[in-house]
Short mmCIF file of C-alpha atoms and ligand atoms in Angstrom, two decimals:
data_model
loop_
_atom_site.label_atom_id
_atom_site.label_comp_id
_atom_site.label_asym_id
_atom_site.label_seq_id
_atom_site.Cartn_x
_atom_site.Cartn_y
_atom_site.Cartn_z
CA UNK A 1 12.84 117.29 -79.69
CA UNK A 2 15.87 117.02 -81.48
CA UNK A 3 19.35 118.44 -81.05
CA UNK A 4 18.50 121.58 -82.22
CA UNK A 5 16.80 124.80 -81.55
CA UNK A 6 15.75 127.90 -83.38
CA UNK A 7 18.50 130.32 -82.90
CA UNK A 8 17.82 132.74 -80.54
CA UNK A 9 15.70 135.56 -81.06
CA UNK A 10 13.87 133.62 -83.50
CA UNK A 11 10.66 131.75 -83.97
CA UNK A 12 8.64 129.50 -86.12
CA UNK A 13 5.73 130.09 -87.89
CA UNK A 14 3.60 127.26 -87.72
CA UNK A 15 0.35 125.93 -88.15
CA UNK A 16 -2.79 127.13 -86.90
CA UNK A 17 -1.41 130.05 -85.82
CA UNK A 18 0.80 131.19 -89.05
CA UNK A 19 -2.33 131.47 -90.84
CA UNK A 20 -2.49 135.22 -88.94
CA UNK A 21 0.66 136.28 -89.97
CA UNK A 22 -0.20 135.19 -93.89
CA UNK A 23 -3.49 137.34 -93.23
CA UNK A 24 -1.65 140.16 -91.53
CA UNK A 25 0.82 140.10 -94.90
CA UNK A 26 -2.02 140.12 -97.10
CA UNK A 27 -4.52 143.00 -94.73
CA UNK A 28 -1.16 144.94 -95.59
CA UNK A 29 -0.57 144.37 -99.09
CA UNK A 30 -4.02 145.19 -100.10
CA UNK A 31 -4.43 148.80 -99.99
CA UNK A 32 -0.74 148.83 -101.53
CA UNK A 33 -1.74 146.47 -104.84
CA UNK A 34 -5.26 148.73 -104.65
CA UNK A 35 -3.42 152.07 -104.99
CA UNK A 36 -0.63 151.41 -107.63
CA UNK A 37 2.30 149.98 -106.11
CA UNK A 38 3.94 146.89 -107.76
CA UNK A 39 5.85 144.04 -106.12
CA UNK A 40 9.61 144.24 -106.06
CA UNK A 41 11.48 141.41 -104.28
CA UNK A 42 14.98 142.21 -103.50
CA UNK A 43 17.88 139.45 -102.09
CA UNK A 44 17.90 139.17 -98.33
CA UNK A 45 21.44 139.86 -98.54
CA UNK A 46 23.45 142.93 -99.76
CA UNK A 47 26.58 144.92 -99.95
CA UNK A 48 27.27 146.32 -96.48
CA UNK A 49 28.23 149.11 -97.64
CA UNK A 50 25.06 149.91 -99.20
CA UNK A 51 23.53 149.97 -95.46
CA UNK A 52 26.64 151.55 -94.17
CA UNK A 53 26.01 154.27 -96.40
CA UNK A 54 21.94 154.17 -96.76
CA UNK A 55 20.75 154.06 -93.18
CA UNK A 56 23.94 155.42 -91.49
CA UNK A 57 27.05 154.83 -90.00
CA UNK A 58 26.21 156.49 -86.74
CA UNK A 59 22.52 153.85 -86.49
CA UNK A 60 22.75 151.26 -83.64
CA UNK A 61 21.11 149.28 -86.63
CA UNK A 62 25.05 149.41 -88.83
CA UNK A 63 27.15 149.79 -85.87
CA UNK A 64 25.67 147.05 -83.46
CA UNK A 65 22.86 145.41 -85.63
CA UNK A 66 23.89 144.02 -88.59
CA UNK A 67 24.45 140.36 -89.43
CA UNK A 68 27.56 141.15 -91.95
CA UNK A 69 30.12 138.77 -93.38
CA UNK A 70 32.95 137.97 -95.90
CA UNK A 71 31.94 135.57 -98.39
CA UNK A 72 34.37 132.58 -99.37
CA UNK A 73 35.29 135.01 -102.44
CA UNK A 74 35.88 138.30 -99.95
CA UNK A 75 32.77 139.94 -100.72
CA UNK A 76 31.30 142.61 -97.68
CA UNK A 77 27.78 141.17 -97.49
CA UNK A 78 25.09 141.64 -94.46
CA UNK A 79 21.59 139.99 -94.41
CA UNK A 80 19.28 143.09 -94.76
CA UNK A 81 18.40 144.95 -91.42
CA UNK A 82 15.84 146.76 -93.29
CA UNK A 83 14.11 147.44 -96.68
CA UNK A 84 14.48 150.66 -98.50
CA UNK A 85 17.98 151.02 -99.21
CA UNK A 86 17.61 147.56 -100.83
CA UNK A 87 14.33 148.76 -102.89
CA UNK A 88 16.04 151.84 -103.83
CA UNK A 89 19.31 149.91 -105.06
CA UNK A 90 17.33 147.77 -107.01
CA UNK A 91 15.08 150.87 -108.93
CA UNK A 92 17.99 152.70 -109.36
CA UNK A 93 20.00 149.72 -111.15
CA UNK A 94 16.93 148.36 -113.03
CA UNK A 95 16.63 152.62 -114.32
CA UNK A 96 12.78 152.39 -113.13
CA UNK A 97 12.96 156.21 -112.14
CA UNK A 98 13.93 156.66 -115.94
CA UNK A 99 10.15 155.47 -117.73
CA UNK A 100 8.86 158.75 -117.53
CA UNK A 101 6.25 157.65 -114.82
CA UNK A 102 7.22 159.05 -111.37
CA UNK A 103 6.54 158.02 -108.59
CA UNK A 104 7.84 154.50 -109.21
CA UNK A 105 5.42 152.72 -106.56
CA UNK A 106 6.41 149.52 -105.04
CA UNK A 107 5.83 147.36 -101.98
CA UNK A 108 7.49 143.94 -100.58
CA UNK A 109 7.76 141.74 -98.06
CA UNK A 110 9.91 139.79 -96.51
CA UNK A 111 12.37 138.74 -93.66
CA UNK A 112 14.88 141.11 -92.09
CA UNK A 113 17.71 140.72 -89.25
CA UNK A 114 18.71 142.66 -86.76
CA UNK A 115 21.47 141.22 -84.21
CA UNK A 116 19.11 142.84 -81.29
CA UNK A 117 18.48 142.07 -77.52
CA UNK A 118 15.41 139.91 -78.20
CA UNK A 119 12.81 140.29 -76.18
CA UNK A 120 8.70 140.08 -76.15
CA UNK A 121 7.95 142.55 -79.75
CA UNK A 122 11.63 142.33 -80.84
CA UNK A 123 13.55 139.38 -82.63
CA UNK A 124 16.51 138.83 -84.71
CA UNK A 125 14.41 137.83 -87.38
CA UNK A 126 11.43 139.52 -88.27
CA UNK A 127 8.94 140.02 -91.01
CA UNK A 128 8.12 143.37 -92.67
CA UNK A 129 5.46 144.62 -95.37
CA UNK A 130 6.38 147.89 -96.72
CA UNK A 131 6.08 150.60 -98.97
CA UNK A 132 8.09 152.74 -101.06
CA UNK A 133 7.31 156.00 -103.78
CA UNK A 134 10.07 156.94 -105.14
CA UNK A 135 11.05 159.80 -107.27
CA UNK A 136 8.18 162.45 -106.17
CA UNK A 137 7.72 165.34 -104.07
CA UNK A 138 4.29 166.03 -103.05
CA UNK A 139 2.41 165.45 -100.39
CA UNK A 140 -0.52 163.63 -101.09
CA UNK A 141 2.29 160.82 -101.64
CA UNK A 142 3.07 161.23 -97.82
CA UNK A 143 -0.51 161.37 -96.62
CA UNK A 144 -1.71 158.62 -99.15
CA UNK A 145 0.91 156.50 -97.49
CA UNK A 146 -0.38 157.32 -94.03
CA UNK A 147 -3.60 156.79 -95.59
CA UNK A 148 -3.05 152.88 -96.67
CA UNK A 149 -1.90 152.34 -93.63
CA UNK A 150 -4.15 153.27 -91.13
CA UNK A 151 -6.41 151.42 -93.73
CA UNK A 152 -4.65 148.28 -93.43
CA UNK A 153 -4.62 148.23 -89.37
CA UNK A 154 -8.34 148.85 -89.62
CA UNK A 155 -9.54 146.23 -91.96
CA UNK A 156 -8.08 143.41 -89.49
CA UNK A 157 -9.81 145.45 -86.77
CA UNK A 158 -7.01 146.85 -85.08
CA UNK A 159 -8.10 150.18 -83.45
CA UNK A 160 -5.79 151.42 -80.22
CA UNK A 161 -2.97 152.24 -82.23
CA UNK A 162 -2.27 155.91 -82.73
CA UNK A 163 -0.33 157.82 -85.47
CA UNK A 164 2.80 160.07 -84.68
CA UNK A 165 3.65 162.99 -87.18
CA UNK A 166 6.08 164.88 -87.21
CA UNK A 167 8.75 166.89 -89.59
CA UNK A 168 12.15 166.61 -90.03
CA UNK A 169 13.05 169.34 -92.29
CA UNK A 170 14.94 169.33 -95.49
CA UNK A 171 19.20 170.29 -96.10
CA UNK A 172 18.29 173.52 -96.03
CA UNK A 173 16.96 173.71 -92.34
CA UNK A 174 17.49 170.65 -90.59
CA UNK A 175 21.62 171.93 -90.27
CA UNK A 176 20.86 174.67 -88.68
CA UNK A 177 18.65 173.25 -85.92
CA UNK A 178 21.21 170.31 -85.76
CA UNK A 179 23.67 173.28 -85.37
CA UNK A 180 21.59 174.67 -82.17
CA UNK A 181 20.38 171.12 -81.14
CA UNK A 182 24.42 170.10 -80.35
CA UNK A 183 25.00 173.73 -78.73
CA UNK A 184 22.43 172.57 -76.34
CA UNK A 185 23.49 169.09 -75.55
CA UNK A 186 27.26 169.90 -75.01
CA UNK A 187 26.14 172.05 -72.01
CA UNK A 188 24.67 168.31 -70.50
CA UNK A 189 26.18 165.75 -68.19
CA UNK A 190 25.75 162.92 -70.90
CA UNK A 191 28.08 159.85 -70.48
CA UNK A 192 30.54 159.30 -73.60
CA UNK A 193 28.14 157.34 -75.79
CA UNK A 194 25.79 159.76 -75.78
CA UNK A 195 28.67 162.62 -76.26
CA UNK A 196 29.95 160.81 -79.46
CA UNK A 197 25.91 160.69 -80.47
CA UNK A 198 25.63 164.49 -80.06
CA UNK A 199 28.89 165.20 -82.72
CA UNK A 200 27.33 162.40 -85.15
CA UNK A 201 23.35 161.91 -84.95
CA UNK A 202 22.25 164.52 -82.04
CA UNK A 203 18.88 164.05 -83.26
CA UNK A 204 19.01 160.42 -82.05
CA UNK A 205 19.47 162.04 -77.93
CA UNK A 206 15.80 163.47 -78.01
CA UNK A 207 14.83 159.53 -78.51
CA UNK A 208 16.52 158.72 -75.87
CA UNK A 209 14.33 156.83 -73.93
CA UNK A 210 15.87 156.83 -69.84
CA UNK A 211 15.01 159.35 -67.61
CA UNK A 212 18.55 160.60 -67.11
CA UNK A 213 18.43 161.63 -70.25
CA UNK A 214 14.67 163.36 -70.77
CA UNK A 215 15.07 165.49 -67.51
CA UNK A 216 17.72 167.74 -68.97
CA UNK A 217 15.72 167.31 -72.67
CA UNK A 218 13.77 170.38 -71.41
CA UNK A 219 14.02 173.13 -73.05
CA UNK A 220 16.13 171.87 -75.58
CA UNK A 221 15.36 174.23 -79.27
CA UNK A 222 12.56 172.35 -80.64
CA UNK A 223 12.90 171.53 -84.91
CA UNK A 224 9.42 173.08 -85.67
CA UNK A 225 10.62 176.46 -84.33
CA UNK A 226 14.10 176.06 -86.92
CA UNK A 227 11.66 174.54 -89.98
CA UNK A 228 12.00 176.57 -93.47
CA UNK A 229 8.76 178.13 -94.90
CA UNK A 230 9.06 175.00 -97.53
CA UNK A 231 9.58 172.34 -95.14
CA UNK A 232 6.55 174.12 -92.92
CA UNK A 233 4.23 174.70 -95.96
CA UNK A 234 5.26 171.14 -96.58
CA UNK A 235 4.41 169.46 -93.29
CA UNK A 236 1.11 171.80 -93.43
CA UNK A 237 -0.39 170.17 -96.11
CA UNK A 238 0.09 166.38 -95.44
CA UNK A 239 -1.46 167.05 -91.95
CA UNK A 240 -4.36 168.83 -94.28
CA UNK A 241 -4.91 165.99 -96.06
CA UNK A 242 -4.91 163.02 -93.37
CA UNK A 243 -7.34 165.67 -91.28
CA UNK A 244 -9.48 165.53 -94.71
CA UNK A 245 -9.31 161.46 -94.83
CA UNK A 246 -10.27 161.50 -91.29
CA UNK A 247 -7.18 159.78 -90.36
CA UNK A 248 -6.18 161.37 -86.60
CA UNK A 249 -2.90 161.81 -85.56
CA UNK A 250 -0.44 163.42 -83.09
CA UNK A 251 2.13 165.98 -83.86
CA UNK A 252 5.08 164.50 -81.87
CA UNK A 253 8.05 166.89 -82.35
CA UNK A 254 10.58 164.32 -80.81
CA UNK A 255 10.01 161.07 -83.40
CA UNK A 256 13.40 161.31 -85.25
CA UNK A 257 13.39 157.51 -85.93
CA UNK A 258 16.40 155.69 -85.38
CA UNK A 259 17.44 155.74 -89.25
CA UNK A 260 19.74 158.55 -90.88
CA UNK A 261 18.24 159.23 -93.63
CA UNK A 262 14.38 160.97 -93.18
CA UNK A 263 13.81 164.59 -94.41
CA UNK A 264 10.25 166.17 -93.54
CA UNK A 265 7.62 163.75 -93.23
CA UNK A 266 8.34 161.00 -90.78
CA UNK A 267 5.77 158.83 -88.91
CA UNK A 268 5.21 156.18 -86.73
CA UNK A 269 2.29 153.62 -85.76
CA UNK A 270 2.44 153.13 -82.52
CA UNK A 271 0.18 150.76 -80.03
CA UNK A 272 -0.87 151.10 -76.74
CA UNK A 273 -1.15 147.36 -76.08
CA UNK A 274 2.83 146.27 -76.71
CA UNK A 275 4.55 147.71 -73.55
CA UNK A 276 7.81 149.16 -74.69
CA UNK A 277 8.31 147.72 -78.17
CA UNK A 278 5.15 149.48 -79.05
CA UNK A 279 5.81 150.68 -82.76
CA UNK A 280 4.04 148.56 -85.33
CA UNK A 281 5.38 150.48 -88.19
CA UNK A 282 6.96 153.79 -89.47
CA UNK A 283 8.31 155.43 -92.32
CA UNK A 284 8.89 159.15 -93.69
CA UNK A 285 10.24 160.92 -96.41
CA UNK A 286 14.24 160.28 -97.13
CA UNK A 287 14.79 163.27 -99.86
CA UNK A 288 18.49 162.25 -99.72
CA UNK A 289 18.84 158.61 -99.94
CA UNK A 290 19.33 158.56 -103.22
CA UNK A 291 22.21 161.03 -103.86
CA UNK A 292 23.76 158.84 -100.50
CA UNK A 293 23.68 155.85 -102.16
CA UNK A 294 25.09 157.06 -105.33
CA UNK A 295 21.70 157.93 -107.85
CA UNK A 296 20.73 161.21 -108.73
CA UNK A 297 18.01 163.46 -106.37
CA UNK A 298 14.99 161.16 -105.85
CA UNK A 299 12.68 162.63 -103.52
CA UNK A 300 10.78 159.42 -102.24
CA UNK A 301 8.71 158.77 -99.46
CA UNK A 302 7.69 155.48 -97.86
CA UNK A 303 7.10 153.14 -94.63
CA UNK A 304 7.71 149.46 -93.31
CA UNK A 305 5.10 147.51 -91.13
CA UNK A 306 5.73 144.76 -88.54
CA UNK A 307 4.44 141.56 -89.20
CA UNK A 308 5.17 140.06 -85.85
CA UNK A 309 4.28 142.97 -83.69
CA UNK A 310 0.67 143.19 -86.14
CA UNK A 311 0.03 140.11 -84.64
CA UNK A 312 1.11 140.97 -80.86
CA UNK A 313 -1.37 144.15 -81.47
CA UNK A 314 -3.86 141.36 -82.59
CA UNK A 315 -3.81 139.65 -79.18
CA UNK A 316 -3.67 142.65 -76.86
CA UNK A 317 -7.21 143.92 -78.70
CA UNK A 318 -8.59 140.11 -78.36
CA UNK A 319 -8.88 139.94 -82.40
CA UNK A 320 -9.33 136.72 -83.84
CA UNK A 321 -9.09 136.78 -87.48
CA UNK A 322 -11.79 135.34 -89.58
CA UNK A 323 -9.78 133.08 -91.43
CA UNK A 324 -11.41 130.00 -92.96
CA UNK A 325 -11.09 126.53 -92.42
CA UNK A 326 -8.33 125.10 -94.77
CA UNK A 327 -9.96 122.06 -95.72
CA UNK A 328 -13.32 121.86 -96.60
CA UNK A 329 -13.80 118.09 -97.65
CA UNK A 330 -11.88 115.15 -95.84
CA UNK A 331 -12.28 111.75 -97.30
CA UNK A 332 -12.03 108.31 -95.48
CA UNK A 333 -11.06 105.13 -97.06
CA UNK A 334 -11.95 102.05 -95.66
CA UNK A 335 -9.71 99.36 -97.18
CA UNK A 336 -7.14 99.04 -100.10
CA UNK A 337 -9.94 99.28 -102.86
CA UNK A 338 -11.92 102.41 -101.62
CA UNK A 339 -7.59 104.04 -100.74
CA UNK A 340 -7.49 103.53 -104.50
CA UNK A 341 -10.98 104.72 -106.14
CA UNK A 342 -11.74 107.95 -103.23
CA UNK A 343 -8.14 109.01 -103.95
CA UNK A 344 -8.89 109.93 -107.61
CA UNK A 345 -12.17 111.72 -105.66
CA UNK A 346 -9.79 114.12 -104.10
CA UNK A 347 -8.05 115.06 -106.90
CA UNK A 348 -11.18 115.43 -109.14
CA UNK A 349 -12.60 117.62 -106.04
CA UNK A 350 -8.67 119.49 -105.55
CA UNK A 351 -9.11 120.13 -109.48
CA UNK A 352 -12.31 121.46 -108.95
CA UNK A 353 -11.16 124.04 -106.32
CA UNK A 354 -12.43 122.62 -103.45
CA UNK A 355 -9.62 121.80 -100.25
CA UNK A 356 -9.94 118.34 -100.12
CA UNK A 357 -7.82 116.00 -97.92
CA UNK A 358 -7.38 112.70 -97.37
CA UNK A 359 -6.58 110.17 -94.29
CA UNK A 360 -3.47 108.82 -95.41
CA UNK A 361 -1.70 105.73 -93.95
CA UNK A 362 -4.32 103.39 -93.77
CA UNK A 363 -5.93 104.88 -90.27
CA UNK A 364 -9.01 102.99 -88.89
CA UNK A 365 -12.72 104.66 -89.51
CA UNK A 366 -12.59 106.04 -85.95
CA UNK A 367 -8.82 107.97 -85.55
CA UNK A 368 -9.99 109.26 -89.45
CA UNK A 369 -13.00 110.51 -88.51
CA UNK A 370 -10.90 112.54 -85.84
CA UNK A 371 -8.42 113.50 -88.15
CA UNK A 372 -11.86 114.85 -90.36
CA UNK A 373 -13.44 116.93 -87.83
CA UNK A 374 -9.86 118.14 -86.78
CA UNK A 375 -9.32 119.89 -90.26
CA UNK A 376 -12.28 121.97 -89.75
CA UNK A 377 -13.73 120.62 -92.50
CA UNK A 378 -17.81 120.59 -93.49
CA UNK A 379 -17.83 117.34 -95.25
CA UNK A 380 -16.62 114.05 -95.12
CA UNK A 381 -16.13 111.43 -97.89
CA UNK A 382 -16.77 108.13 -96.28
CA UNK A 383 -16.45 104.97 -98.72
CA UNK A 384 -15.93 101.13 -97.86
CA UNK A 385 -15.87 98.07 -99.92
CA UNK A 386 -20.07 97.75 -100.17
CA UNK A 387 -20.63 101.39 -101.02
CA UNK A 388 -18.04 101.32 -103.95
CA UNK A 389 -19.18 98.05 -105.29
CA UNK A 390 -22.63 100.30 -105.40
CA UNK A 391 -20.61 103.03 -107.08
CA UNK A 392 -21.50 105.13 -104.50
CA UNK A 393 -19.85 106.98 -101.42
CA UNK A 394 -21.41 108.36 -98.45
CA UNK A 395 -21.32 112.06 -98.02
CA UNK A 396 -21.27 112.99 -93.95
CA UNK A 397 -22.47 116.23 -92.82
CA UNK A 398 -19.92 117.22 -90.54
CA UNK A 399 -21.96 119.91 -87.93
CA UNK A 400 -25.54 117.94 -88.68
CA UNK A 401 -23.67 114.12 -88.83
CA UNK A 402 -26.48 113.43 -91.70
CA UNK A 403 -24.98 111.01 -93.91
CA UNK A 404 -26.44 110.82 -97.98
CA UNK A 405 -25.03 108.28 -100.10
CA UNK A 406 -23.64 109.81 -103.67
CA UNK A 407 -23.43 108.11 -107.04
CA UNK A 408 -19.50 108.51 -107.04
CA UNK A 409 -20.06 109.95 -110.28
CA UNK A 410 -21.51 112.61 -108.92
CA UNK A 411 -19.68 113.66 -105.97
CA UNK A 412 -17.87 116.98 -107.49
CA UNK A 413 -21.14 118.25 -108.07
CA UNK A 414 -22.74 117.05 -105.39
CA UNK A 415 -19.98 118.71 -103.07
CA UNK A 416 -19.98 122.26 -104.95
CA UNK A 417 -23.07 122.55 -104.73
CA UNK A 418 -23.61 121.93 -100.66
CA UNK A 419 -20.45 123.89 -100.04
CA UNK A 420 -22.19 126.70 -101.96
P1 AMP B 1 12.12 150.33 -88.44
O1 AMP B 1 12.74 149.98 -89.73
O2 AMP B 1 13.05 150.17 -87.28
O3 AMP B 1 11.39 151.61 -88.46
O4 AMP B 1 11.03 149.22 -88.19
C1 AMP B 1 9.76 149.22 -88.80
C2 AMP B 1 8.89 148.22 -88.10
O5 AMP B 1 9.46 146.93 -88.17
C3 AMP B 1 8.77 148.47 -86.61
O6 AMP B 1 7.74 149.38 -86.34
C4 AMP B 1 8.48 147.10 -86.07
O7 AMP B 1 7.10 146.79 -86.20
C5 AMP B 1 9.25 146.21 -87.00
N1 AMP B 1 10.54 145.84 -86.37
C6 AMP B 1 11.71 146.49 -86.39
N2 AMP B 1 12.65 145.83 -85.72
C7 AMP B 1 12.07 144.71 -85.23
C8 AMP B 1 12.52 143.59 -84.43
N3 AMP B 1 13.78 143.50 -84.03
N4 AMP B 1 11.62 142.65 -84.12
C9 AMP B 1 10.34 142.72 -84.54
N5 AMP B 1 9.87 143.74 -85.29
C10 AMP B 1 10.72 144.72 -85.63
#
C-alpha cells in the first residue's frame, strides 16, 4: 500500500470487475444510440451558478452537495452534481434547438460529485448514463424515455426493479397546489429545517423519509386532485402509452424528486434489492429549465441512470454478465530468439483483430503458462529455440491441452480460423 488512499466516498474501478460497469454503460447507451439520441460530452466542471440556478437553490444537492470553488483567476466553478443543466447549457450555446429538428436528442456519460454521507449505494463520486430531449412537448417523448429504459435494465437481466410515475403539473397548476400544500404543513409540528423547506420547496416534505414526518403527511391535499385538464390529459396519455409497450408501473403521487426543476412527467427506477438507496435512476419532464437558465421555453424531457447502483442491482439478482474473456491468444517465449520472432506473432495476430498477449519479462515456461490460462484465454502460442529453427510454433489448446505445431507462417490463419 502506499501513502495514499482513495478519498472517501470513492472507489476504483478495476479489473475483472470494471468490465461490469463498462457493460452496464454500454446495456444503457444502446437503446439511446438505437432511438436517435447523439453523444454530447460536457466538462465535469461548470459555473455554479448554472446549478444554483438549474437544479435549485433550495436542493440539498446546491446547498450541502456541491464540490464548488474559486479558481486561481476568481472564477465560481463546482464539479457537476448532475447532468442536465450541463447538457442544456451546452445545446443552448452550441444553438442546437435552432436546426429546425426538435427534439434535439442526446445522451452522455460520465462522472458526477456529490459531497454526500457515503454509504453502501451512495458515493461522492459516481457514474451516470443519461438522457435528454429537448425542445418538445409530447408524450410519446416521455413514455419512449421510460421505454429505453426499462429496455436497458432488461437486456442485462435485471428484473425486480419497479417504475414510479407520477405528475407534477405545469406553472399553471402546480402554484396552486403548492399554495394548499404549505397551508397544510404550517398547521404541523415540523422542526425549523423542515419549516424553512415548507416556504421554499414544500414539495420536498412529502419525500421526507422519517416517520415523524409521514404520520402527520396524512391527509395532506394530494397534486392529482389540484392537476389542470392539460397537465391531466397530459399524464393520461404517457401512462397510455407505457400500458401499450407493456412497460408496468406505479402511480406514486408522492415522487417529487429532490431536484427543482420537473413539471408533469417525473419517474423513478427503483429496486427492491438496494435497502434504502434503492433508486437506480429517474428523470421527468423540466418544462422550465430552460427559461431558468436563461434560453427561451424548451419543453424537454429526460432521465439519468446509476452506474454504480446498476451494478449493486446486478449482485442482489445474482447476475453475472456474459462478458467475454479479454484475451483470446497468449503467447510464450522461451528464450531471447523466440521473445524476438513470437513478438512480431502478436502484433500480426493484434492487427488481425484477435486479443493477443504476451508473457513479458522473460518468465519461465511454467509461471507463463499460469499467466496464459489466467487471461482466460483459448489458445496459447508456445515457441522455443527448436520449434523456430523449424519455422514453426506450437499452438496449445487451452480447455483440451492438445498441442499442433504451426508453420509460423501460418499462425494468423491458423488462429482465426479455430477461434471461429
Ligand atoms: P438524481 O440525479 O439524484 O435523480 O440521480 C439519478 C441516479 O443517479 C440515481 O437514481 C442513482 O442511481 C444515481 N446517484 C445519484 N446520487 C448518487 C450517489 N451519491 N452515489 C451513487 N449513485 C448516485
Amino acid at each position: 500500500m502506499s501513502t495514499f488512499q482513495a478519498p472517501k466516498g470513492t472507489y476504483d474501478l478495476l479489473p475483472p470487475n470494471s468490465a461490469t460497469y463498462l457493460a452496464v454503460r454500454e446495456a444503457i447507451s444502446g437503446p439511446l444510440k438505437n432511438s436517435g439520441y447523439g453523444y454530447i460530452e460536457t466538462p465535469g466542471f461548470e459555473n455554479v451558478e448554472l446549478f444554483a440556478r438549474g437544479v435549485g437553490e433550495s436542493t440539498d444537492i446546491v446547498t450541502k452537495e456541491m464540490y464548488a470553488f474559486e479558481t486561481k483567476g476568481g472564477d465560481r466553478l463546482a464539479l457537476r452534481p448532475e447532468g442536465t443543466a450541463s447538457v442544456l447549457r451546452a445545446a443552448l450555446e452550441a444553438n442546437l434547438h435552432k436546426g429546425g429538428n426538435l427534439p434535439v436528442k442526446l445522451w452522455y456519460s460520465g462522472s458526477y460529485y456529490r459531497y454526500e454521507r457515503p454509504q453502501k449505494g451512495r458515493y461522492r463520486h459516481f457514474s451516470q448514463v443519461g438522457a435528454e430531449a429537448i425542445g418538445t412537448e409530447d408524450p410519446a417523448l416521455d413514455a419512449e424515455l421510460i421505454i429505453l429504459a426499462d429496455q436497458a435494465y432488461r437486456s442485462l437481466g435485471l428484473r425486480n426493479f419497479r417504475i414510479l410515475l407520477n405528475s407534477l403539473g405545469d406553472k399553471e397548476c402546480r402554484p396552486v397546489y403548492r399554495a394548499a400544500l404549505q397551508d397544510f404543513l404550517r398547521g404541523l409540528d415540523l422542526d425549523d429545517d423542515t419549516r424553512r423547506r415548507v416556504d421554499i420547496n414544500p414539495l420536498r416534505v412529502l419525500d421526507d423519509k422519517r416517520e415523524s414526518v409521514q404520520r402527520q403527511l396524512t391527509g395532506a391535499p394530494m397534486l392529482r386532485d389540484y392537476l389542470c385538464e392539460a397537465c391531466k390529459a397530459y399524464h393520461e396519455q404517457v401512462r397510455e402509452l407505457l400500458t401499450a409497450a407493456g412497460v408496468a408501473f406505479e402511480d406514486d403521487e408522492k415522487l417529487v424528486r429532490g431536484l427543482d426543476y420537473y413539471t408533469r412527467t417525473t419517474f423513478e427506477f427503483v429496486h427492491d434489492g438496494l435497502g434504502s438507496q434503492s433508486a437506480v435512476g429517474g428523470g421527468g419532464r423540466y418544462d422550465g429549465l430552460s427559461e431558468m437558465i436563461g434560453g427561451p421555453a424548451l419543453p424537454s424531457v429526460g432521465w439519468a441512470l446509476g452506474v454504480d447502483r446498476t451494478v449493486l442491482a446486478l449482485e442482489a439478482e445474482g447476475i453475472a454478465l456474459d462478458i467475454p474473456a479479454a484475451t483470446a491468444v497468449y503467447a510464450v517465449p522461451l528464450g531471447e530468439e523466440a521473445r524476438r520472432v513470437l513478438f512480431g506473432t502478436v502484433t500480426a495476430l493484434r492487427r488481425a483483430g484477435v486479443a493477443t498477449d504476451f508473457a513479458y519479462g522473460g518468465k519461465g515456461l511454467k509461471n507463463a503458462m499460469k499467466s496464459a490460462n489466467r487471461s482466460g484465454a483459448r489458445l496459447a502460442l508456445v515457441a522455443g529455440e527448436r520449434d523456430l529453427a523449424e519455422g514453426l510454433v506450437q499452438l496449445k489448446d487451452l480447455e483440451s491441452g492438445e498441442q499442433t505445431p504451426v508453420a509460423l507462417d501460418a499462425v494468423v490463419d491458423e488462429v482465426t480460423r479455430r477461434l471461429g
